Amino acid sequence: MRSFFFLGTLLVCVQASIFWSLMEIICASKANSSQVAFSAALIESQTWTSVGPFDRYHTLEFKKVITNIGNAYNPETGIFTAPVKGLYYFRFTGVVGRTGKLNAGLKKNGENIVAIYHKAGTQASASNGVALELQEGDRVFVQIWENDLTIADQSRLSTFSGFLVFPL
């Protein structure tokens, strides 16, 4: 009878230990997924470079990654994918390219959220920022619009950045 009691007590202790170990793993995983921030510049080169114009909307690929905590930003596609539900803040800046006109927008899952516009010749810039509530898997990106519009970069002047303010 004592051995059954001993085995029962041992089993309860082992199960409790496993439960608390799993809870620690889940909490650590959740804490790590809440650390999200990125900043990227349009090009990696120090040379003055103009991108565009395009005959249709074009997603900008900000290639020079400065910070990418959480790896939610993909420089190959230019798309940020929300790893967790939360309130995020995004900011983008663009320098007018060789055509002297720039019009670009920040999009959430293809929907226009905010835009920048400048028509003042080259080396002028515009920027905009917004706080967005995102669901896990939502996609945020910057697109330059079609027709005679260009964006330029040199020494990280045109940028796209975002971070998780807090999870929801």
PDB file of C-alpha atoms in Angstrom:
ATOM      1  CA  MET A   1       0.000   0.000   0.000  1.00  0.00           C
ATOM      2  CA  ARG A   2       2.868   2.349   0.836  1.00  0.00           C
ATOM      3  CA  SER A   3       4.449   1.793  -2.577  1.00  0.00           C
ATOM      4  CA  PHE A   4       1.207   2.814  -4.339  1.00  0.00           C
ATOM      5  CA  PHE A   5       1.046   5.958  -2.221  1.00  0.00           C
ATOM      6  CA  PHE A   6       4.704   6.694  -2.985  1.00  0.00           C
ATOM      7  CA  LEU A   7       4.204   6.117  -6.743  1.00  0.00           C
ATOM      8  CA  GLY A   8       1.072   8.279  -6.736  1.00  0.00           C
ATOM      9  CA  THR A   9       2.871  11.115  -4.966  1.00  0.00           C
ATOM     10  CA  LEU A  10       5.830  10.796  -7.322  1.00  0.00           C
ATOM     11  CA  LEU A  11       3.524  10.880 -10.369  1.00  0.00           C
ATOM     12  CA  VAL A  12       1.778  14.033  -9.119  1.00  0.00           C
ATOM     13  CA  CYS A  13       5.135  15.739  -8.501  1.00  0.00           C
ATOM     14  CA  VAL A  14       6.437  14.792 -11.970  1.00  0.00           C
ATOM     15  CA  GLN A  15       3.241  16.046 -13.627  1.00  0.00           C
ATOM     16  CA  ALA A  16       3.433  19.331 -11.692  1.00  0.00           C
ATOM     17  CA  SER A  17       7.081  19.728 -12.689  1.00  0.00           C
ATOM     18  CA  ILE A  18       6.252  19.132 -16.360  1.00  0.00           C
ATOM     19  CA  PHE A  19       3.320  21.585 -16.139  1.00  0.00           C
ATOM     20  CA  TRP A  20       5.522  24.375 -14.717  1.00  0.00           C
ATOM     21  CA  SER A  21       8.268  23.681 -17.261  1.00  0.00           C
ATOM     22  CA  LEU A  22       5.740  23.995 -20.088  1.00  0.00           C
ATOM     23  CA  MET A  23       4.383  27.229 -18.592  1.00  0.00           C
ATOM     24  CA  GLU A  24       7.914  28.686 -18.488  1.00  0.00           C
ATOM     25  CA  ILE A  25       8.462  27.772 -22.147  1.00  0.00           C
ATOM     26  CA  ILE A  26       5.131  29.315 -23.198  1.00  0.00           C
ATOM     27  CA  CYS A  27       5.788  32.519 -21.233  1.00  0.00           C
ATOM     28  CA  ALA A  28       9.324  32.835 -22.624  1.00  0.00           C
ATOM     29  CA  SER A  29       8.034  32.278 -26.150  1.00  0.00           C
ATOM     30  CA  LYS A  30       5.316  34.908 -25.729  1.00  0.00           C
ATOM     31  CA  ALA A  31       7.790  37.415 -24.279  1.00  0.00           C
ATOM     32  CA  ASN A  32      10.190  36.910 -27.218  1.00  0.00           C
ATOM     33  CA  SER A  33       7.408  37.270 -29.819  1.00  0.00           C
ATOM     34  CA  SER A  34       6.537  40.645 -28.274  1.00  0.00           C
ATOM     35  CA  GLN A  35       9.916  42.084 -29.224  1.00  0.00           C
ATOM     36  CA  VAL A  36       9.391  43.430 -32.719  1.00  0.00           C
ATOM     37  CA  ALA A  37      11.140  46.386 -34.369  1.00  0.00           C
ATOM     38  CA  PHE A  38      12.665  47.081 -37.772  1.00  0.00           C
ATOM     39  CA  SER A  39      14.237  49.883 -39.774  1.00  0.00           C
ATOM     40  CA  ALA A  40      15.397  49.639 -43.354  1.00  0.00           C
ATOM     41  CA  ALA A  41      16.667  52.020 -46.022  1.00  0.00           C
ATOM     42  CA  LEU A  42      15.699  51.777 -49.677  1.00  0.00           C
ATOM     43  CA  ILE A  43      19.144  50.868 -51.008  1.00  0.00           C
ATOM     44  CA  GLU A  44      22.451  49.560 -49.682  1.00  0.00           C
ATOM     45  CA  SER A  45      24.611  51.861 -51.810  1.00  0.00           C
ATOM     46  CA  GLN A  46      26.056  55.256 -50.886  1.00  0.00           C
ATOM     47  CA  THR A  47      25.555  56.309 -54.533  1.00  0.00           C
ATOM     48  CA  TRP A  48      22.593  58.559 -55.370  1.00  0.00           C
ATOM     49  CA  THR A  49      20.023  56.147 -56.840  1.00  0.00           C
ATOM     50  CA  SER A  50      16.556  56.813 -58.251  1.00  0.00           C
ATOM     51  CA  VAL A  51      13.920  54.058 -58.377  1.00  0.00           C
ATOM     52  CA  GLY A  52      10.985  54.191 -60.810  1.00  0.00           C
ATOM     53  CA  PRO A  53       8.892  55.251 -62.552  1.00  0.00           C
ATOM     54  CA  PHE A  54       6.616  52.205 -62.795  1.00  0.00           C
ATOM     55  CA  ASP A  55       3.552  51.615 -64.968  1.00  0.00           C
ATOM     56  CA  ARG A  56       1.573  50.258 -61.972  1.00  0.00           C
ATOM     57  CA  TYR A  57       1.759  50.316 -58.157  1.00  0.00           C
ATOM     58  CA  HIS A  58       5.096  48.881 -57.053  1.00  0.00           C
ATOM     59  CA  THR A  59       5.950  47.558 -53.589  1.00  0.00           C
ATOM     60  CA  LEU A  60       9.208  49.124 -52.468  1.00  0.00           C
ATOM     61  CA  GLU A  61      11.845  46.728 -51.178  1.00  0.00           C
ATOM     62  CA  PHE A  62      13.821  48.544 -48.515  1.00  0.00           C
ATOM     63  CA  LYS A  63      16.999  46.469 -48.895  1.00  0.00           C
ATOM     64  CA  LYS A  64      19.416  48.010 -46.369  1.00  0.00           C
ATOM     65  CA  VAL A  65      18.201  46.486 -43.100  1.00  0.00           C
ATOM     66  CA  ILE A  66      19.415  48.472 -40.113  1.00  0.00           C
ATOM     67  CA  THR A  67      17.415  46.652 -37.419  1.00  0.00           C
ATOM     68  CA  ASN A  68      15.125  43.623 -37.657  1.00  0.00           C
ATOM     69  CA  ILE A  69      14.329  42.363 -34.164  1.00  0.00           C
ATOM     70  CA  GLY A  70      11.862  39.505 -34.458  1.00  0.00           C
ATOM     71  CA  ASN A  71      12.583  39.092 -38.218  1.00  0.00           C
ATOM     72  CA  ALA A  72       9.088  40.281 -39.150  1.00  0.00           C
ATOM     73  CA  TYR A  73      10.350  42.481 -42.004  1.00  0.00           C
ATOM     74  CA  ASN A  74      11.400  40.786 -45.248  1.00  0.00           C
ATOM     75  CA  PRO A  75      13.820  42.925 -47.332  1.00  0.00           C
ATOM     76  CA  GLU A  76      13.344  40.664 -50.363  1.00  0.00           C
ATOM     77  CA  THR A  77       9.631  41.532 -50.597  1.00  0.00           C
ATOM     78  CA  GLY A  78       9.479  44.826 -48.676  1.00  0.00           C
ATOM     79  CA  ILE A  79       6.685  43.387 -46.525  1.00  0.00           C
ATOM     80  CA  PHE A  80       6.323  43.444 -42.747  1.00  0.00           C
ATOM     81  CA  THR A  81       4.196  40.578 -41.381  1.00  0.00           C
ATOM     82  CA  ALA A  82       2.808  41.007 -37.858  1.00  0.00           C
ATOM     83  CA  PRO A  83       3.976  38.106 -35.677  1.00  0.00           C
ATOM     84  CA  VAL A  84       1.470  38.897 -32.898  1.00  0.00           C
ATOM     85  CA  LYS A  85      -1.773  40.822 -32.492  1.00  0.00           C
ATOM     86  CA  GLY A  86      -0.972  44.285 -31.197  1.00  0.00           C
ATOM     87  CA  LEU A  87      -0.670  48.017 -31.661  1.00  0.00           C
ATOM     88  CA  TYR A  88       2.200  48.857 -34.023  1.00  0.00           C
ATOM     89  CA  TYR A  89       3.725  52.140 -35.146  1.00  0.00           C
ATOM     90  CA  PHE A  90       5.051  52.621 -38.696  1.00  0.00           C
ATOM     91  CA  ARG A  91       6.914  55.502 -40.314  1.00  0.00           C
ATOM     92  CA  PHE A  92       8.226  55.942 -43.825  1.00  0.00           C
ATOM     93  CA  THR A  93      10.168  58.693 -45.535  1.00  0.00           C
ATOM     94  CA  GLY A  94      10.845  59.200 -49.209  1.00  0.00           C
ATOM     95  CA  VAL A  95      13.146  61.511 -51.149  1.00  0.00           C
ATOM     96  CA  VAL A  96      11.899  62.622 -54.563  1.00  0.00           C
ATOM     97  CA  GLY A  97      13.741  60.958 -57.434  1.00  0.00           C
ATOM     98  CA  ARG A  98      14.816  62.187 -60.855  1.00  0.00           C
ATOM     99  CA  THR A  99      11.282  62.977 -62.155  1.00  0.00           C
ATOM    100  CA  GLY A 100      10.704  65.512 -59.377  1.00  0.00           C
ATOM    101  CA  LYS A 101       7.448  63.837 -58.263  1.00  0.00           C
ATOM    102  CA  LEU A 102       6.812  61.299 -55.507  1.00  0.00           C
ATOM    103  CA  ASN A 103       3.574  59.733 -54.333  1.00  0.00           C
ATOM    104  CA  ALA A 104       3.709  56.598 -52.184  1.00  0.00           C
ATOM    105  CA  GLY A 105       1.459  54.978 -49.645  1.00  0.00           C
ATOM    106  CA  LEU A 106       1.644  52.702 -46.640  1.00  0.00           C
ATOM    107  CA  LYS A 107      -0.723  49.783 -47.066  1.00  0.00           C
ATOM    108  CA  LYS A 108      -2.191  47.235 -44.656  1.00  0.00           C
ATOM    109  CA  ASN A 109      -3.219  44.042 -46.458  1.00  0.00           C
ATOM    110  CA  GLY A 110      -3.503  46.063 -49.692  1.00  0.00           C
ATOM    111  CA  GLU A 111      -5.635  48.863 -48.169  1.00  0.00           C
ATOM    112  CA  ASN A 112      -4.281  52.440 -48.355  1.00  0.00           C
ATOM    113  CA  ILE A 113      -3.675  53.763 -44.847  1.00  0.00           C
ATOM    114  CA  VAL A 114      -1.504  56.913 -45.177  1.00  0.00           C
ATOM    115  CA  ALA A 115       0.530  58.439 -48.004  1.00  0.00           C
ATOM    116  CA  ILE A 116       3.320  60.850 -48.820  1.00  0.00           C
ATOM    117  CA  TYR A 117       3.347  63.296 -51.724  1.00  0.00           C
ATOM    118  CA  HIS A 118       5.905  65.774 -52.974  1.00  0.00           C
ATOM    119  CA  LYS A 119       6.215  67.676 -56.242  1.00  0.00           C
ATOM    120  CA  ALA A 120       9.017  70.135 -55.725  1.00  0.00           C
ATOM    121  CA  GLY A 121      11.900  68.911 -57.795  1.00  0.00           C
ATOM    122  CA  THR A 122      14.638  66.539 -56.765  1.00  0.00           C
ATOM    123  CA  GLN A 123      16.118  66.221 -53.281  1.00  0.00           C
ATOM    124  CA  ALA A 124      12.857  67.146 -51.555  1.00  0.00           C
ATOM    125  CA  SER A 125      11.350  64.694 -49.102  1.00  0.00           C
ATOM    126  CA  ALA A 126       8.130  63.734 -47.367  1.00  0.00           C
ATOM    127  CA  SER A 127       7.303  61.444 -44.466  1.00  0.00           C
ATOM    128  CA  ASN A 128       4.308  60.066 -42.623  1.00  0.00           C
ATOM    129  CA  GLY A 129       3.610  57.796 -39.685  1.00  0.00           C
ATOM    130  CA  VAL A 130       0.676  55.940 -38.176  1.00  0.00           C
ATOM    131  CA  ALA A 131      -0.294  53.685 -35.289  1.00  0.00           C
ATOM    132  CA  LEU A 132      -2.131  50.567 -36.502  1.00  0.00           C
ATOM    133  CA  GLU A 133      -3.892  47.755 -34.719  1.00  0.00           C
ATOM    134  CA  LEU A 134      -2.796  44.555 -36.455  1.00  0.00           C
ATOM    135  CA  GLN A 135      -3.837  40.943 -36.210  1.00  0.00           C
ATOM    136  CA  GLU A 136      -1.235  38.193 -36.375  1.00  0.00           C
ATOM    137  CA  GLY A 137      -0.363  37.700 -40.068  1.00  0.00           C
ATOM    138  CA  ASP A 138      -1.428  41.181 -41.249  1.00  0.00           C
ATOM    139  CA  ARG A 139       0.946  42.588 -43.861  1.00  0.00           C
ATOM    140  CA  VAL A 140       2.193  46.189 -44.042  1.00  0.00           C
ATOM    141  CA  PHE A 141       4.239  47.618 -46.909  1.00  0.00           C
ATOM    142  CA  VAL A 142       5.000  50.793 -48.861  1.00  0.00           C
ATOM    143  CA  GLN A 143       4.038  51.173 -52.512  1.00  0.00           C
ATOM    144  CA  ILE A 144       5.040  53.859 -54.966  1.00  0.00           C
ATOM    145  CA  TRP A 145       2.163  54.730 -57.249  1.00  0.00           C
ATOM    146  CA  GLU A 146       2.237  54.509 -61.032  1.00  0.00           C
ATOM    147  CA  ASN A 147       3.005  57.130 -63.670  1.00  0.00           C
ATOM    148  CA  ASP A 148       6.099  59.314 -63.679  1.00  0.00           C
ATOM    149  CA  LEU A 149       6.827  58.952 -59.945  1.00  0.00           C
ATOM    150  CA  THR A 150      10.257  58.176 -58.527  1.00  0.00           C
ATOM    151  CA  ILE A 151      11.878  57.733 -55.141  1.00  0.00           C
ATOM    152  CA  ALA A 152      15.582  58.165 -54.463  1.00  0.00           C
ATOM    153  CA  ASP A 153      18.069  57.225 -51.799  1.00  0.00           C
ATOM    154  CA  GLN A 154      21.622  57.947 -50.785  1.00  0.00           C
ATOM    155  CA  SER A 155      23.073  57.331 -47.347  1.00  0.00           C
ATOM    156  CA  ARG A 156      19.753  56.021 -45.981  1.00  0.00           C
ATOM    157  CA  LEU A 157      17.471  58.997 -46.736  1.00  0.00           C
ATOM    158  CA  SER A 158      14.399  56.952 -47.783  1.00  0.00           C
ATOM    159  CA  THR A 159      13.396  54.631 -44.955  1.00  0.00           C
ATOM    160  CA  PHE A 160      10.652  52.338 -43.651  1.00  0.00           C
ATOM    161  CA  SER A 161      10.448  51.549 -39.924  1.00  0.00           C
ATOM    162  CA  GLY A 162       8.029  49.982 -37.492  1.00  0.00           C
ATOM    163  CA  PHE A 163       7.743  48.500 -34.038  1.00  0.00           C
ATOM    164  CA  LEU A 164       5.296  46.824 -31.707  1.00  0.00           C
ATOM    165  CA  VAL A 165       4.039  49.347 -29.150  1.00  0.00           C
ATOM    166  CA  PHE A 166       2.297  46.650 -27.102  1.00  0.00           C
ATOM    167  CA  PRO A 167       0.623  43.280 -27.742  1.00  0.00           C
ATOM    168  CA  LEU A 168      -3.165  42.999 -27.478  1.00  0.00           C
TER     169      LEU A 168
END
